[in-house]
Each structure stands twice: as structure tokens, then as C-alpha cells.
Short mmCIF file of C-alpha atoms in Angstrom, two decimals:
data_model
loop_
_atom_site.label_atom_id
_atom_site.label_comp_id
_atom_site.label_asym_id
_atom_site.label_seq_id
_atom_site.Cartn_x
_atom_site.Cartn_y
_atom_site.Cartn_z
CA MET A 154 114.06 81.00 111.65
CA LYS A 155 111.24 81.48 113.61
CA ASN A 156 108.65 83.60 111.86
CA ASN A 157 108.26 86.01 115.21
CA ARG A 158 111.76 86.98 114.80
CA LEU A 159 112.74 89.78 112.30
CA ASN A 160 114.80 88.74 109.50
CA THR A 161 117.96 90.55 107.84
CA PHE A 162 116.23 92.89 105.93
CA SER A 163 113.90 94.26 108.51
CA LYS A 164 116.94 94.33 110.87
CA VAL A 165 119.03 96.50 108.76
CA ILE A 166 115.65 98.61 108.07
CA LEU A 167 115.42 99.03 111.70
CA CYS A 168 118.99 100.06 112.65
CA LEU A 169 118.84 102.75 109.70
CA CYS A 170 115.48 103.93 111.22
CA ALA A 171 117.03 104.33 114.72
CA LEU A 172 119.70 106.25 113.04
CA LEU A 173 117.66 108.71 111.50
CA ALA A 174 115.57 109.07 114.85
CA ALA A 175 118.72 109.63 116.89
CA GLY A 176 119.69 112.37 114.09
CA SER A 177 116.02 113.75 114.48
CA VAL A 178 115.87 113.86 118.41
CA ALA A 179 119.52 115.61 117.88
CA SER A 180 118.21 118.32 115.62
CA LEU A 181 115.57 119.28 118.09
CA PHE A 182 118.06 120.77 120.09
CA LEU A 183 119.69 122.49 117.50
CA VAL A 184 117.29 124.69 115.82
CA ASP A 185 114.85 127.42 117.10
CA ASP A 186 112.92 128.05 114.09
CA ASP A 187 109.17 126.87 114.78
CA ALA A 188 108.67 125.88 110.98
CA ALA A 189 111.89 123.43 111.16
CA ILE A 190 110.70 121.91 114.80
CA SER A 191 107.60 121.26 113.43
CA ARG A 192 109.15 119.58 110.44
CA ILE A 193 111.80 117.94 112.61
CA SER A 194 108.98 116.63 115.09
CA PHE A 195 107.00 115.22 112.11
CA GLN A 196 109.63 113.49 110.44
CA LEU A 197 110.96 111.94 113.91
CA PHE A 198 106.85 110.85 114.33
CA GLU A 199 106.84 109.15 111.14
CA THR A 200 110.39 106.98 111.68
CA VAL A 201 108.87 105.79 114.78
CA VAL A 202 105.69 104.54 112.83
CA MET A 203 108.33 102.98 110.72
CA MET A 204 109.74 101.25 113.58
CA VAL A 205 106.60 99.89 114.89
CA LEU A 206 105.31 98.64 111.54
CA ILE A 207 108.63 96.30 111.03
CA PHE A 208 107.32 94.40 114.06
CA VAL A 209 103.61 94.45 112.81
CA PRO A 210 104.60 90.55 110.74
CA SER A 211 106.46 88.90 113.89
CA MET A 212 103.39 90.27 115.88
CA LEU A 213 101.17 88.71 113.73
CA SER A 214 102.75 85.32 114.11
CA ARG A 215 103.22 85.55 117.88
CA PHE A 216 99.70 86.91 118.80
CA ALA A 217 97.30 86.32 116.47
CA HIS A 218 98.99 83.07 114.96
CA ILE A 219 98.99 84.30 111.28
CA ARG A 220 102.27 83.33 109.48
CA VAL A 221 103.43 85.94 107.19
CA PRO A 222 105.81 84.66 104.34
CA HIS A 223 109.55 85.70 104.30
CA SER A 224 108.88 87.15 100.63
CA MET A 225 105.44 89.33 101.95
CA GLU A 226 107.38 90.44 105.06
CA VAL A 227 110.17 91.97 103.30
CA ILE A 228 107.56 93.36 100.51
CA PHE A 229 105.95 95.07 103.56
CA VAL A 230 108.84 96.65 105.05
CA ALA A 231 110.41 97.95 101.77
CA PHE A 232 106.99 99.68 101.12
CA GLY A 233 106.56 101.13 104.15
CA PHE A 234 110.00 102.39 104.39
CA SER A 235 109.70 103.55 100.65
CA SER A 236 106.78 105.02 101.49
CA LEU A 237 107.24 107.03 104.79
CA ILE A 238 111.37 107.22 105.12
CA LEU A 239 112.21 107.81 101.69
CA GLY A 240 108.98 109.81 100.45
CA ASP A 241 108.53 111.97 103.07
CA VAL A 242 111.58 111.84 105.56
CA ILE A 243 113.90 112.33 103.05
CA ASP A 244 111.55 114.18 100.58
CA PHE A 245 111.70 111.67 97.28
CA TYR A 246 108.12 112.73 96.78
CA GLY A 247 109.43 116.31 96.05
CA ARG A 248 112.78 115.15 94.38
CA PHE A 249 111.47 112.51 91.79
CA PRO A 250 107.60 113.44 90.75
CA TRP A 251 107.12 109.71 89.58
CA TRP A 252 108.23 108.31 92.69
CA ASP A 253 104.46 109.03 94.50
CA ALA A 254 102.74 107.59 91.34
CA MET A 255 105.16 104.46 91.46
CA LEU A 256 103.96 103.97 95.09
CA HIS A 257 100.22 104.11 94.75
CA THR A 258 100.44 101.41 91.88
CA ALA A 259 102.53 99.47 93.70
CA SER A 260 100.28 99.62 97.11
CA GLY A 261 97.20 98.64 95.04
CA VAL A 262 98.43 95.49 93.85
CA LEU A 263 99.60 94.70 97.23
CA LEU A 264 96.05 95.66 98.69
CA GLY A 265 94.61 93.60 96.03
CA ILE A 266 96.75 90.55 97.23
CA ILE A 267 95.71 91.39 100.45
CA GLY A 268 92.27 91.22 99.48
CA TYR A 269 92.84 87.87 98.45
CA ALA A 270 94.35 86.51 101.48
CA ILE A 271 91.28 87.64 103.46
CA ILE A 272 88.58 86.49 101.25
CA ASN A 273 90.84 82.94 100.54
CA LEU A 274 90.16 82.57 104.36
CA PHE A 275 86.81 81.83 103.81
CA ASN A 276 87.24 80.17 100.34
CA ARG A 277 88.64 77.43 102.06
CA ILE A 278 86.26 76.49 104.83
CA GLU A 279 85.45 72.95 105.44
CA GLY A 280 87.85 71.87 102.69
CA HIS A 281 86.44 73.95 99.58
CA THR A 282 88.50 75.51 97.25
CA ILE A 283 86.33 78.25 96.05
CA ARG A 284 83.15 78.93 97.94
CA PHE A 285 82.28 82.81 96.26
CA PRO A 286 82.14 83.25 92.40
CA ALA A 287 85.22 84.06 90.95
CA LEU A 288 83.92 87.48 89.64
CA PHE A 289 82.83 88.58 93.01
CA VAL A 290 85.97 87.91 94.63
CA SER A 291 87.64 89.86 91.95
CA ILE A 292 85.28 92.95 92.65
CA TRP A 293 85.74 92.40 96.40
CA VAL A 294 89.57 92.74 95.59
CA VAL A 295 89.07 95.82 93.72
CA CYS A 296 86.78 97.43 96.29
CA PHE A 297 89.27 96.60 99.11
CA ALA A 298 92.12 98.35 97.71
CA LEU A 299 90.01 100.90 96.78
CA SER A 300 88.86 101.45 100.19
CA MET A 301 92.27 101.52 101.79
CA GLY A 302 93.43 103.87 99.48
CA ALA A 303 90.82 106.73 100.55
CA VAL A 304 91.41 105.66 104.21
CA TRP A 305 95.14 106.46 103.24
CA GLU A 306 93.66 109.86 101.65
CA ILE A 307 92.00 110.36 104.61
CA MET A 308 95.04 110.41 106.69
CA GLU A 309 97.35 112.71 104.29
CA TYR A 310 94.36 115.15 104.73
CA LEU A 311 94.31 115.16 108.15
CA THR A 312 98.06 115.08 108.80
CA ASP A 313 98.62 118.07 106.31
CA GLY A 314 95.74 120.12 108.46
CA TRP A 315 97.41 119.01 111.81
CA PHE A 316 101.11 119.76 110.69
CA GLY A 317 100.53 121.97 107.95
CA LEU A 318 102.26 119.61 105.63
CA ASN A 319 101.63 119.40 101.38
CA SER A 320 101.31 115.17 101.59
CA GLN A 321 98.24 115.89 98.92
CA GLN A 322 100.13 118.14 96.63
CA TYR A 323 97.62 121.28 97.18
CA LEU A 324 100.23 123.81 97.00
CA VAL A 325 101.86 125.15 93.94
CA SER A 326 105.25 123.81 94.27
CA SER A 327 105.49 119.60 94.98
CA GLY A 328 107.49 119.42 97.94
CA THR A 329 106.02 117.72 100.86
CA PHE A 330 107.21 120.09 103.40
CA ASP A 331 106.44 123.41 100.75
CA ASP A 332 105.09 126.85 101.91
CA SER A 333 103.70 127.96 98.80
CA ILE A 334 100.67 129.38 97.37
CA PRO A 335 97.59 126.84 97.33
CA LEU A 336 95.74 125.14 94.16
CA VAL A 337 92.23 125.91 93.60
CA GLY A 338 89.38 124.11 91.85
CA HIS A 339 90.48 121.12 89.87
CA GLU A 340 94.01 121.26 90.27
CA ALA A 341 93.79 121.35 94.20
CA LEU A 342 91.91 117.73 93.83
CA ARG A 343 94.79 116.35 91.47
CA ASP A 344 96.98 114.27 93.50
CA THR A 345 94.22 112.75 95.51
CA MET A 346 92.29 111.63 92.67
CA GLU A 347 95.72 110.45 90.78
CA ASP A 348 96.56 108.59 93.46
CA LEU A 349 92.77 106.51 94.03
CA MET A 350 92.95 105.81 90.07
CA LEU A 351 96.49 104.46 90.22
CA ASP A 352 95.14 102.32 93.46
CA LEU A 353 92.52 101.40 90.95
CA CYS A 354 94.50 100.13 88.31
CA GLY A 355 97.04 98.13 90.28
CA SER A 356 93.92 96.48 92.04
CA ILE A 357 92.19 95.77 88.99
CA ALA A 358 95.50 93.99 87.37
CA ILE A 359 95.57 91.66 90.34
CA ALA A 360 91.84 91.21 90.08
CA VAL A 361 91.97 90.15 86.55
CA VAL A 362 95.01 87.80 86.86
CA GLY A 363 93.28 86.27 89.86
CA PHE A 364 90.11 85.85 88.07
CA ILE A 365 91.88 84.38 85.04
CA ASP A 366 93.76 81.88 87.29
CA THR A 367 90.51 80.88 89.12
CA MET A 368 88.87 80.08 85.71
CA LYS A 369 91.53 77.83 84.84
CA LYS A 370 91.87 75.93 88.03
CA LYS A 371 87.97 75.95 87.74
CA ARG A 372 88.36 74.10 84.25
CA LYS A 373 90.61 71.64 85.27
#
């Protein structure tokens, strides 16, 4: 199978997203409440974003000549679906308190892997397996994951303000589309800081594994 084509898993997710998008469009003609229209519109937007993300690996292969392994493509699509569709659209974040923590820990791991992939592009220049010290690479991986995690939190903050959402759990109840009393002080920062700490834990785990593996290769 050519890498610029969608795999079976991505095709299934794409069909599910298309059905959800069609349902959201139909719902817009059936409701007249402004809050409901805003909520459905944002769900439709997230579904469209997910459909675009599905094509990112094939676009990287076609236009940037970057080959994304099949397993990584499946993980990428599954993570996006779990976060955008299951998390926000179907509101797993509100129904299952552990869903957000699980995804942020996983995102730290995935971002750590991506960080290693990026720096390995430089490590292998001129045929050298290692160009940067192992400790530096591990620190880079953690910093990269944390910076991407911070960008995600900024996006959540902006969408909360623009669409009146509760992605950063700053309201008393835990639903993504909850309309409740805002938290104050330390409690208002809890979700954001916990997310960043989970990103940190996931990336540190990958950094430690990578450091140990690199040192073993050096000794051999």
C-alpha cells in the first residue's frame, strides 16, 4: 500500500466523522436556542478539524516526502479522535473524569517520540548515529513536549473565551459545555497545571527510556 493513501483505520474514522458532521448540520436546522446553536457549531468545527487531521500523514508523504509509519499514523488518528471527537463532541471529558488525564499523559509520550524523531534528523547527518550528547537529547525531548503542551493550553484558553466553553475546567462542574459558577484562585488553575504536569511525566518517561537506550548503544 502506498503511504500517500489512507489506511483502513483512517477511512473508518473519516466515515464516522462525516456522519457526525452531517448530523451536526442537520441539527442546526432543528434548534433555535442560541446556546445550542453555538455548541453544535463548535462540535461541527471540531469534527471538520478531525477530518483534516486524518489526511496530515498522507500530505506529509506526498508534499514533504516524509514517510509516516503505519503504526504511527494509526496512533496519531486514534489520539486525535479520542481528544476531539470522543473528548469534546461526545463529551467524554465530562462523563469520565480520568479521560483528560489519560490523554494528556499519552500526549506527553507521543510528543516525546516526535521530539526524538525531529532531533534524529540531525543526529544522522553525515552518517553519524549520535551528534548530540544523550543528556542534551533527553532534555530537548522534555522541553519540546512541554512547549507543545503549553501551545495546546493556549488554544484551549482561547476557544473557551471565544465560544464560552469549559475546556480548561474553570467552572464548578466538569462538563466541556457546562454553564456554571467559575472557580477562583488556585482551583481555577488546577486543570491547566495538572495537564502540563501530566505532559511532563509522559515526556520524562520517554526521555529516560531514550537516554538508557542511547547509552547502551554507545557502550556497544
